[in-house]
């Protein structure tokens, strides 16, 4: 079966042919299925952003290909343009990209560019606004009168309104408080379930990606260092630390518990930790 | 004088646009910060953290009450320059704070504006860059540095002005884990070795846990104030205002609902593991 997204031997160099030449992606290959939640981690300069910008055709590979449903996204101009609607990209601090007079117009910008009919645009604007928790009254105000957290939602709604099949988000929760972070993550996951969309989320918050993602991509030095389930990835704790990454705090706690001699396996979410420890306590009580 | 900053009955509101009412941030805020201390300020988005920080070097002036910086009234225009020499600010986005094309020139910008003689500027710039571990990059172009490096250059630019107090408003929000560590290590070092008073505004509970004192703001009021251990033990309070405790404290709190009886103050993973081990060993 053809995978939804297939990246084959992707290489990208910045400032090629100059003394500043830098290989940002070096022979990267992987594939994604529909409905998957993928977390992308890696320190600054590891190639995360360059990779993301290739997936919707903002950057062109120096070599290698990106296939969407088996079709090379650079096959012809029409396919490339279509790719930009099918793959939605939410940049870091997207609230700085708002520009329209009203929230409604800002969210409608993408669907309008897609050449959709007015009633379809209207449906999409309202649906995406509701999906990120914006009220109908807020649609008529200027986005610049909203708080930072609300602006962030408007920006995300603007991308959701294009109903992308692959939604890529670069640190969507940076700068938000814990309650705001949780809400945004829930909206993203609801969108994935409602549209059977694939999500790629770049984050420095290991706890968040570990909890949300089905699989993780770990970027290091322009290559994919690891790509596996969170449980498998966080087994490589020492390697991750060497790459300048953290491991989730709870995983650290459990690694220490194991060192101390308790019969536990590494976990990365609170629910897992509680389950493992209460089971252990129950076992002790019986003994 | 051992008080660095004293906030007394502070009132502040942002004026409303057209017919909309004023947005009241503080009605009666009181807070004292000791010279040489490291205080973290936590709070949800919109609780007034950044508004408060901007009162510490007269970017904003009180609508009522007083803010004193090293005994100087921030609303006294005569004291403005002296106050800004005392208190340096570092903001979230390093790209918005860097003005020059060469690292050392950027760091020299502040002292130049203070009218300091050039040999002394040279000394201060070198010293400041060494303190943040960026001396070897002094002739580099700032835009080619990583986020953590840029933020350290911004901090060097502030310490070259030799302030007694540095206020950092979410300095690590845009950085990766390595950059965050670099900045945190720099802040801790300046506080410990130079005795610079540090006010750190952050959303990262693990950063706040490294401070000597944590102040939690909610709706313009101090909701909690104490050592990290004291503040992060109040898990319910933190939840009720949209915040969370560090993952370790959250885990212990959750386990206590499942029949455990664990203290909530453990913040470091190793310490937390030790407590769990004591509770579980046969």
Coordinates of C-alpha atoms in Angstrom, one line a residue:
Chain A
X1 CA 0.0 0.0 0.0
X2 CA 1.2 3.5 -0.8
X3 CA 2.0 5.4 2.4
X4 CA 0.2 8.8 2.9
X5 CA 3.6 10.7 3.0
X6 CA 6.8 9.3 1.9
X7 CA 10.1 11.1 2.1
X8 CA 12.9 9.5 0.2
X9 CA 16.6 10.3 0.5
X10 CA 15.9 14.0 1.1
X11 CA 19.0 16.3 1.2
X12 CA 19.0 20.0 1.5
X13 CA 21.9 22.4 1.6
X14 CA 21.8 26.1 2.5
X15 CA 24.1 28.5 0.7
X16 CA 25.2 25.7 -1.6
X17 CA 28.5 26.5 -3.4
X18 CA 29.5 29.2 -0.9
X19 CA 31.9 29.0 2.0
X20 CA 28.9 29.0 4.3
X21 CA 27.4 25.8 2.7
X22 CA 25.6 23.9 5.4
X23 CA 23.8 20.6 4.9
X24 CA 20.6 21.0 6.8
X25 CA 19.1 17.6 5.8
X26 CA 21.3 14.7 4.9
X27 CA 19.7 11.7 3.2
X28 CA 16.5 11.7 5.3
X29 CA 13.9 9.0 4.6
X30 CA 10.7 8.1 6.4
X31 CA 7.0 7.6 5.8
X32 CA 3.8 8.6 7.6
X33 CA 0.3 7.2 7.7
X34 CA -3.0 9.0 7.9
X35 CA -4.3 9.7 11.4
X36 CA -0.9 9.4 13.0
X37 CA 0.3 11.9 15.6
X38 CA 4.0 12.4 15.2
X39 CA 6.2 14.3 17.6
X40 CA 9.4 15.9 16.3
X41 CA 12.2 16.6 18.7
X42 CA 15.8 17.9 18.2
X43 CA 17.8 20.8 19.3
X44 CA 18.1 24.1 17.4
X45 CA 19.9 23.6 14.1
X46 CA 19.2 19.9 13.9
X47 CA 17.1 20.3 10.8
X48 CA 13.6 20.2 12.1
X49 CA 12.4 23.4 10.5
X50 CA 14.0 22.7 7.2
X51 CA 12.3 19.3 7.2
X52 CA 8.9 20.8 7.9
X53 CA 9.3 23.4 5.2
X54 CA 9.9 20.7 2.6
X55 CA 6.7 18.8 3.4
X56 CA 4.5 21.5 2.0
X57 CA 6.8 22.7 -0.7
X58 CA 8.1 25.9 0.8
X59 CA 11.7 24.5 0.2
X60 CA 12.7 22.4 -2.7
X61 CA 14.9 19.4 -2.1
X62 CA 18.5 19.5 -3.5
X63 CA 18.1 15.8 -4.0
X64 CA 15.5 13.2 -3.0
X65 CA 11.7 13.3 -3.2
X66 CA 8.6 13.9 -1.2
X67 CA 5.6 11.8 -2.2
X68 CA 2.1 12.7 -1.2
X69 CA -0.2 9.7 -1.8
X70 CA 2.5 8.4 -4.1
X71 CA 2.8 11.6 -6.2
X72 CA 6.0 13.7 -6.2
X73 CA 4.9 17.1 -4.9
X74 CA 7.3 18.8 -7.3
X75 CA 5.9 16.8 -10.3
X76 CA 4.3 20.0 -11.8
X77 CA 3.2 23.4 -10.7
X78 CA -0.4 22.4 -10.0
X79 CA 0.6 19.5 -7.7
X80 CA 3.0 21.8 -5.7
X81 CA 0.2 24.4 -5.3
X82 CA -2.2 21.7 -4.3
X83 CA 0.3 20.4 -1.7
X84 CA 0.3 23.7 0.0
X85 CA -3.4 23.4 0.7
X86 CA -3.2 19.7 1.7
X87 CA -0.3 20.3 4.1
X88 CA -0.9 23.0 6.6
X89 CA 2.0 24.7 8.4
X90 CA 1.7 26.6 11.6
X91 CA 4.9 28.4 12.4
X92 CA 6.3 29.3 15.7
X93 CA 4.6 32.3 17.2
X94 CA 2.0 32.3 14.4
X95 CA 0.1 35.2 16.1
X96 CA 2.7 37.6 14.6
X97 CA 1.4 36.7 11.2
X98 CA -2.2 37.9 11.7
X99 CA -3.0 40.8 9.5
X100 CA -6.7 41.1 8.6
X101 CA -9.2 43.6 10.1
X102 CA -11.4 41.0 11.7
X103 CA -10.8 37.5 13.1
X104 CA -13.3 36.2 10.6
X105 CA -11.4 37.6 7.6
X106 CA -8.1 36.4 8.9
X107 CA -9.4 32.8 9.2
X108 CA -11.1 33.1 5.8
X109 CA -7.9 34.1 4.1
X110 CA -6.7 30.5 3.4
X111 CA -10.0 29.0 2.2
X112 CA -10.5 32.1 0.0
X113 CA -7.1 31.5 -1.7
X114 CA -8.2 28.0 -2.3
X115 CA -11.0 29.4 -4.5
X116 CA -13.8 28.0 -2.4
X117 CA -17.4 29.3 -2.6
X118 CA -18.6 31.8 -0.1
X119 CA -20.9 29.4 1.8
X120 CA -18.1 26.8 2.1
X121 CA -15.7 29.5 3.3
X122 CA -18.3 30.5 5.9
X123 CA -18.8 27.0 7.1
X124 CA -15.0 26.4 7.4
X125 CA -14.4 29.7 9.3
X126 CA -17.1 28.9 11.8
X127 CA -16.1 25.3 12.2
X128 CA -12.4 26.1 12.7
X129 CA -13.1 29.0 15.1
X130 CA -15.3 26.7 17.2
X131 CA -12.6 24.0 17.0
X132 CA -10.1 26.2 18.8
X133 CA -12.6 27.6 21.3
X134 CA -13.3 31.0 19.7
X135 CA -16.8 32.4 20.2
X136 CA -19.0 33.8 17.4
X137 CA -18.7 37.3 18.9
X138 CA -14.9 37.1 18.7
X139 CA -15.1 36.6 14.9
X140 CA -16.1 40.3 14.4
X141 CA -13.4 41.9 16.5
X142 CA -9.9 42.8 15.3
X143 CA -7.4 40.1 16.0
X144 CA -5.1 42.8 17.4
X145 CA -7.5 43.4 20.3
X146 CA -7.2 39.8 21.5
X147 CA -4.8 38.4 24.1
X148 CA -1.7 36.5 23.0
X149 CA -3.3 33.1 23.7
X150 CA -6.4 34.0 21.7
X151 CA -4.3 35.3 18.8
X152 CA -2.5 32.0 18.7
X153 CA -5.9 30.3 18.4
X154 CA -6.9 32.5 15.5
X155 CA -3.7 31.7 13.7
X156 CA -4.2 28.0 14.2
X157 CA -7.8 28.3 13.1
X158 CA -6.6 30.0 9.9
X159 CA -4.7 26.9 9.0
X160 CA -7.4 24.4 10.1
X161 CA -9.8 26.2 7.8
X162 CA -7.9 24.9 4.9
X163 CA -8.7 21.4 6.3
X164 CA -5.2 20.1 5.7
X165 CA -4.7 16.4 5.6
X166 CA -1.2 16.9 7.2
X167 CA -1.1 19.5 9.9
X168 CA 2.4 20.6 10.9
X169 CA 2.9 22.7 14.0
X170 CA 6.2 24.3 15.2
X171 CA 6.0 24.6 19.0
X172 CA 2.3 25.5 19.1
X173 CA 2.3 25.8 22.9
X174 CA 5.5 28.0 23.4
X175 CA 4.9 30.9 25.8
X176 CA 1.5 29.6 27.0
X177 CA 0.6 28.8 30.6
X178 CA 0.0 25.2 31.5
X179 CA -3.8 25.5 31.2
X180 CA -3.4 27.2 27.8
X181 CA -1.0 24.5 26.6
X182 CA -3.4 21.7 27.6
X183 CA -6.2 23.4 25.6
X184 CA -4.2 23.9 22.5
X185 CA -3.0 20.3 22.6
X186 CA -6.6 19.0 23.0
X187 CA -7.8 21.1 20.0
X188 CA -5.1 19.7 17.8
X189 CA -5.9 16.1 18.8
X190 CA -9.6 16.7 18.3
X191 CA -8.9 17.9 14.8
X192 CA -6.8 14.8 14.1
X193 CA -9.7 12.6 15.2
X194 CA -12.4 14.5 13.4
X195 CA -10.6 14.6 10.1
X196 CA -8.4 11.5 10.4
X197 CA -5.6 14.0 9.7
X198 CA -1.9 13.4 10.3
X199 CA -0.3 15.7 12.8
X200 CA 3.4 16.6 13.1
X201 CA 4.2 18.6 16.1
X202 CA 7.7 20.0 16.8
X203 CA 8.1 20.6 20.5
X204 CA 10.8 21.1 23.1
X205 CA 8.5 19.8 25.8
X206 CA 9.3 16.2 26.1
X207 CA 6.4 15.5 28.4
X208 CA 3.9 16.8 25.9
X209 CA 5.2 15.0 22.8
X210 CA 5.6 11.8 24.8
X211 CA 2.0 11.9 25.9
X212 CA 0.4 13.0 22.6
X213 CA 2.4 11.3 19.9
X214 CA 2.1 7.8 18.5
X215 CA 5.6 8.0 17.2
X216 CA 8.6 10.3 17.6
X217 CA 11.1 11.6 15.1
X218 CA 14.4 12.6 16.8
X219 CA 16.5 14.9 14.6
X220 CA 20.2 15.2 15.2
X221 CA 22.9 16.7 13.0
X222 CA 20.7 16.9 9.9
X223 CA 19.7 13.2 10.1
X224 CA 16.9 11.2 11.7
X225 CA 18.6 9.7 14.8
X226 CA 15.6 7.8 16.0
X227 CA 12.1 7.2 14.8
X228 CA 9.9 5.0 17.0
X229 CA 7.2 5.0 19.7
X230 CA 7.9 7.3 22.7
X231 CA 8.5 4.2 24.9
X232 CA 11.3 3.0 22.6
X233 CA 12.7 6.4 22.0
X234 CA 13.0 7.3 25.7
X235 CA 14.9 4.0 26.3
X236 CA 17.8 5.8 24.6
X237 CA 18.0 8.3 27.4
X238 CA 21.8 8.7 27.3
X239 CA 21.9 9.3 23.6
X240 CA 19.1 11.9 23.8
X241 CA 21.0 13.8 26.5
X242 CA 24.1 13.8 24.3
X243 CA 22.1 15.3 21.5
X244 CA 21.2 18.2 23.8
X245 CA 17.7 16.9 24.5
X246 CA 15.9 16.2 27.7
X247 CA 14.0 13.1 28.7
X248 CA 10.7 13.5 30.5
X249 CA 11.1 14.1 34.2
X250 CA 9.0 11.1 35.1
X251 CA 11.2 8.9 32.9
X252 CA 14.1 10.2 34.9
X253 CA 12.3 9.4 38.2
X254 CA 11.6 5.8 37.0
X255 CA 15.2 5.2 35.8
X256 CA 16.4 6.2 39.2
X257 CA 13.8 3.9 40.9
X258 CA 15.1 1.0 38.7
X259 CA 18.6 1.8 39.8
X260 CA 17.5 1.7 43.4
X261 CA 16.2 -1.8 42.8
X262 CA 12.5 -1.4 42.3
X263 CA 11.0 -3.7 39.6
X264 CA 9.8 -0.9 37.3
X265 CA 10.1 -0.2 33.5
X266 CA 10.6 3.3 32.3
X267 CA 7.4 5.3 31.8
X268 CA 6.8 8.8 30.4
X269 CA 3.3 9.8 31.4
X270 CA 1.7 10.5 34.7
X271 CA -1.0 7.9 34.1
X272 CA 1.5 5.2 33.4
X273 CA 3.6 6.2 36.5
X274 CA 0.5 6.1 38.8
X275 CA -0.5 2.7 37.4
X276 CA 2.9 1.2 37.8
X277 CA 3.4 2.5 41.3
X278 CA 0.0 1.7 42.7
X279 CA 0.3 -1.8 41.3
X280 CA 3.6 -2.1 43.1
X281 CA 2.2 -0.8 46.3
X282 CA -0.8 -3.2 46.0
X283 CA 1.7 -6.1 45.5
X284 CA 3.6 -5.1 48.6
X285 CA 0.5 -4.9 50.7
X286 CA -0.4 -8.5 49.7
X287 CA 3.0 -9.8 50.5
Chain B
X1 CA 19.8 49.1 52.1
X2 CA 18.9 45.5 51.6
X3 CA 15.6 46.0 49.7
X4 CA 16.2 45.9 45.9
X5 CA 12.6 46.5 44.9
X6 CA 9.6 47.5 47.0
X7 CA 6.1 47.5 45.5
X8 CA 3.6 49.3 47.8
X9 CA -0.1 49.4 47.1
X10 CA 0.5 49.4 43.4
X11 CA -2.5 50.2 41.2
X12 CA -2.3 49.9 37.4
X13 CA -4.7 49.8 34.5
X14 CA -4.3 49.9 30.8
X15 CA -6.6 52.5 29.3
X16 CA -9.5 51.1 27.3
X17 CA -9.8 51.7 23.6
X18 CA -12.8 54.0 22.6
X19 CA -15.7 53.0 24.7
X20 CA -14.2 49.8 26.3
X21 CA -13.5 50.1 30.0
X22 CA -9.9 50.2 31.4
X23 CA -8.2 46.9 31.9
X24 CA -7.4 46.8 35.5
X25 CA -4.2 44.8 36.2
X26 CA -3.3 45.7 39.8
X27 CA -5.6 47.2 42.5
X28 CA -3.4 46.9 45.5
X29 CA -0.2 44.9 45.0
X30 CA 2.5 44.6 47.6
X31 CA 5.8 42.9 47.1
X32 CA 9.3 43.3 48.5
X33 CA 12.4 41.9 46.8
X34 CA 15.7 41.6 48.7
X35 CA 19.0 42.6 47.3
X36 CA 20.9 39.6 46.1
X37 CA 18.0 37.3 46.0
X38 CA 16.7 35.1 43.1
X39 CA 13.0 35.4 42.8
X40 CA 10.8 33.6 40.2
X41 CA 7.5 35.1 39.3
X42 CA 4.9 32.6 38.0
X43 CA 1.3 33.1 36.8
X44 CA -1.1 32.4 34.0
X45 CA -1.1 34.4 30.7
X46 CA -2.6 37.8 31.5
X47 CA -2.0 37.7 35.3
X48 CA 0.2 40.8 35.2
X49 CA 3.7 39.3 35.3
X50 CA 5.1 41.4 32.5
X51 CA 3.2 44.5 33.6
X52 CA 4.9 44.2 36.9
X53 CA 8.3 43.6 35.4
X54 CA 7.9 46.8 33.4
X55 CA 7.4 48.7 36.6
X56 CA 10.8 47.7 37.9
X57 CA 12.7 50.1 35.6
X58 CA 10.1 52.8 34.9
X59 CA 8.9 51.5 31.5
X60 CA 5.5 51.7 33.1
X61 CA 4.6 54.0 36.0
X62 CA 2.2 53.2 38.8
X63 CA -1.4 54.5 38.5
X64 CA -1.5 54.6 42.3
X65 CA 0.8 53.5 45.1
X66 CA 4.6 53.4 44.7
X67 CA 7.3 51.3 43.3
X68 CA 10.8 51.9 44.8
X69 CA 13.9 50.6 43.1
X70 CA 16.9 50.7 45.6
X71 CA 14.9 53.4 47.4
X72 CA 14.3 55.5 44.3
X73 CA 10.7 56.3 43.5
X74 CA 10.1 55.1 39.9
X75 CA 7.6 57.9 39.2
X76 CA 10.2 60.6 39.9
X77 CA 11.5 61.6 36.4
X78 CA 14.8 62.9 38.0
X79 CA 15.6 59.3 39.0
X80 CA 14.8 57.7 35.7
X81 CA 18.4 57.3 34.5
X82 CA 19.7 56.1 37.8
X83 CA 16.9 53.5 38.0
X84 CA 17.6 52.2 34.6
X85 CA 21.3 51.9 35.5
X86 CA 20.3 49.8 38.5
X87 CA 17.8 47.5 36.8
X88 CA 18.5 45.8 33.5
X89 CA 15.8 44.0 31.5
X90 CA 16.0 41.0 29.2
X91 CA 13.0 40.1 27.1
X92 CA 11.6 36.9 25.5
X93 CA 12.7 37.3 21.9
X94 CA 16.5 37.7 21.5
X95 CA 16.0 38.9 17.9
X96 CA 14.2 42.0 19.2
X97 CA 17.0 43.0 21.5
X98 CA 20.1 42.8 19.4
X99 CA 21.0 46.1 17.7
X100 CA 24.5 45.7 16.3
X101 CA 26.2 43.6 13.6
X102 CA 29.0 42.3 15.8
X103 CA 28.5 40.7 19.2
X104 CA 30.9 42.9 21.1
X105 CA 29.4 46.1 19.6
X106 CA 26.0 44.9 20.7
X107 CA 27.2 44.4 24.2
X108 CA 28.9 47.9 24.1
X109 CA 25.7 49.6 23.2
X110 CA 24.4 50.0 26.7
X111 CA 27.6 51.3 28.4
X112 CA 28.2 53.6 25.4
X113 CA 24.8 55.2 26.1
X114 CA 25.8 55.6 29.8
X115 CA 28.6 57.8 28.6
X116 CA 31.4 55.6 29.9
X117 CA 35.0 56.2 28.7
X118 CA 36.0 53.8 25.9
X119 CA 38.8 51.9 27.7
X120 CA 36.3 51.1 30.5
X121 CA 33.7 50.0 27.9
X122 CA 36.3 47.6 26.5
X123 CA 36.9 46.2 29.9
X124 CA 33.2 45.8 30.7
X125 CA 32.4 44.2 27.4
X126 CA 35.1 41.7 27.7
X127 CA 34.1 40.9 31.3
X128 CA 30.4 40.6 30.5
X129 CA 31.1 38.3 27.5
X130 CA 33.3 36.1 29.7
X131 CA 30.6 35.9 32.4
X132 CA 28.0 34.6 29.9
X133 CA 30.5 32.3 28.2
X134 CA 30.4 34.1 24.9
X135 CA 33.8 35.8 24.8
X136 CA 35.1 33.6 22.0
X137 CA 32.2 34.8 19.9
X138 CA 32.9 38.5 20.4
X139 CA 33.6 39.1 16.7
X140 CA 30.8 37.0 15.4
X141 CA 27.6 38.3 13.7
X142 CA 24.7 37.9 16.2
X143 CA 22.2 36.7 13.6
X144 CA 24.3 33.6 13.0
X145 CA 24.2 32.5 16.7
X146 CA 21.7 30.0 18.2
X147 CA 18.8 31.3 20.2
X148 CA 20.5 30.4 23.5
X149 CA 23.7 32.2 22.4
X150 CA 21.8 35.3 21.3
X151 CA 20.0 35.4 24.6
X152 CA 23.3 35.2 26.5
X153 CA 24.6 38.1 24.3
X154 CA 21.5 40.1 25.4
X155 CA 22.2 39.3 29.0
X156 CA 25.9 40.4 28.5
X157 CA 24.6 43.6 27.1
X158 CA 22.6 44.1 30.3
X159 CA 25.4 43.2 32.7
X160 CA 27.9 45.4 30.9
X161 CA 25.9 48.2 32.3
X162 CA 26.7 46.7 35.7
X163 CA 23.2 46.7 37.1
X164 CA 22.4 45.6 40.7
X165 CA 19.3 43.8 39.5
X166 CA 18.3 42.0 36.3
X167 CA 14.7 41.4 35.4
X168 CA 14.2 38.6 32.8
X169 CA 10.8 38.2 31.2
X170 CA 10.5 34.7 29.9
X171 CA 14.0 34.6 28.6
X172 CA 13.9 30.9 27.6
X173 CA 10.4 30.7 26.0
X174 CA 11.8 30.6 22.5
X175 CA 14.8 28.3 23.3
X176 CA 15.5 24.6 23.0
X177 CA 16.5 22.6 26.1
X178 CA 20.2 23.2 25.6
X179 CA 19.6 27.0 25.1
X180 CA 17.4 27.0 28.2
X181 CA 20.1 25.3 30.3
X182 CA 22.7 27.8 29.0
X183 CA 20.6 30.8 30.0
X184 CA 19.6 29.3 33.4
X185 CA 23.2 28.4 34.2
X186 CA 24.2 32.0 33.4
X187 CA 21.5 33.5 35.5
X188 CA 22.3 31.3 38.5
X189 CA 26.0 32.1 38.2
X190 CA 25.4 35.9 38.1
X191 CA 23.2 35.6 41.1
X192 CA 25.6 33.4 43.1
X193 CA 28.9 34.9 42.1
X194 CA 28.1 38.6 41.5
X195 CA 25.3 38.9 44.0
X196 CA 23.1 40.4 41.3
X197 CA 19.4 40.4 42.2
X198 CA 17.5 38.3 39.7
X199 CA 13.8 38.5 39.0
X200 CA 12.8 35.7 36.6
X201 CA 9.4 35.6 35.0
X202 CA 8.7 32.2 33.6
X203 CA 6.2 29.6 32.6
X204 CA 8.6 26.8 33.2
X205 CA 8.0 25.3 36.7
X206 CA 11.4 23.6 36.6
X207 CA 13.1 26.9 36.2
X208 CA 11.1 28.5 39.0
X209 CA 12.2 25.5 41.2
X210 CA 15.8 26.7 40.9
X211 CA 15.0 30.1 42.5
X212 CA 15.3 30.9 46.2
X213 CA 11.7 32.3 46.2
X214 CA 8.7 31.8 44.1
X215 CA 5.9 34.4 43.8
X216 CA 2.7 33.3 42.1
X217 CA 0.5 36.1 40.7
X218 CA -3.1 35.6 39.9
X219 CA -5.5 38.3 38.8
X220 CA -3.1 41.0 39.9
X221 CA -2.7 39.6 43.4
X222 CA 0.0 37.5 45.1
X223 CA -1.6 34.0 45.3
X224 CA 1.4 32.2 46.8
X225 CA 4.8 33.3 48.0
X226 CA 7.5 31.2 49.5
X227 CA 10.4 28.8 48.8
X228 CA 9.8 26.6 45.7
X229 CA 9.1 23.7 48.0
X230 CA 6.4 25.6 49.9
X231 CA 4.8 27.0 46.8
X232 CA 4.8 23.8 44.7
X233 CA 3.4 21.8 47.6
X234 CA 0.1 23.7 47.1
X235 CA -0.9 21.7 44.0
X236 CA -4.6 22.3 44.3
X237 CA -4.1 26.1 44.5
X238 CA -1.9 26.0 41.4
X239 CA -4.4 23.9 39.5
X240 CA -7.2 26.3 40.5
X241 CA -5.4 29.2 38.8
X242 CA -4.5 27.3 35.7
X243 CA -0.9 26.5 36.7
X244 CA 0.8 23.2 37.4
X245 CA 3.5 22.1 39.8
X246 CA 6.6 20.4 38.5
X247 CA 6.0 16.9 37.2
X248 CA 7.5 15.3 40.3
X249 CA 5.2 17.1 42.7
X250 CA 2.3 16.4 40.4
X251 CA 3.1 12.7 40.5
X252 CA 3.3 12.6 44.3
X253 CA 0.0 14.5 44.6
X254 CA -1.7 12.1 42.2
X255 CA -0.3 9.1 44.0
X256 CA -1.6 10.5 47.3
X257 CA -5.1 10.2 45.9
X258 CA -4.4 6.5 45.3
X259 CA -3.6 5.6 48.9
X260 CA 0.0 6.9 49.1
X261 CA 1.1 9.4 51.8
X262 CA 3.9 11.3 50.2
X263 CA 5.4 14.7 51.0
X264 CA 4.8 17.1 48.0
X265 CA 8.0 19.2 48.3
X266 CA 10.3 17.0 46.3
X267 CA 11.2 18.7 43.1
X268 CA 14.3 17.0 41.7
X269 CA 13.8 13.6 39.9
X270 CA 16.4 11.9 42.1
X271 CA 14.8 13.2 45.3
X272 CA 11.4 12.2 44.2
X273 CA 12.6 8.7 43.3
X274 CA 14.2 8.4 46.7
X275 CA 10.9 9.3 48.4
X276 CA 9.0 6.8 46.3
X277 CA 11.6 4.2 47.0
X278 CA 11.2 4.7 50.7
X279 CA 7.4 4.4 50.4
X280 CA 7.6 1.2 48.3
X281 CA 10.5 -0.8 49.5
X282 CA 9.5 -4.0 51.2

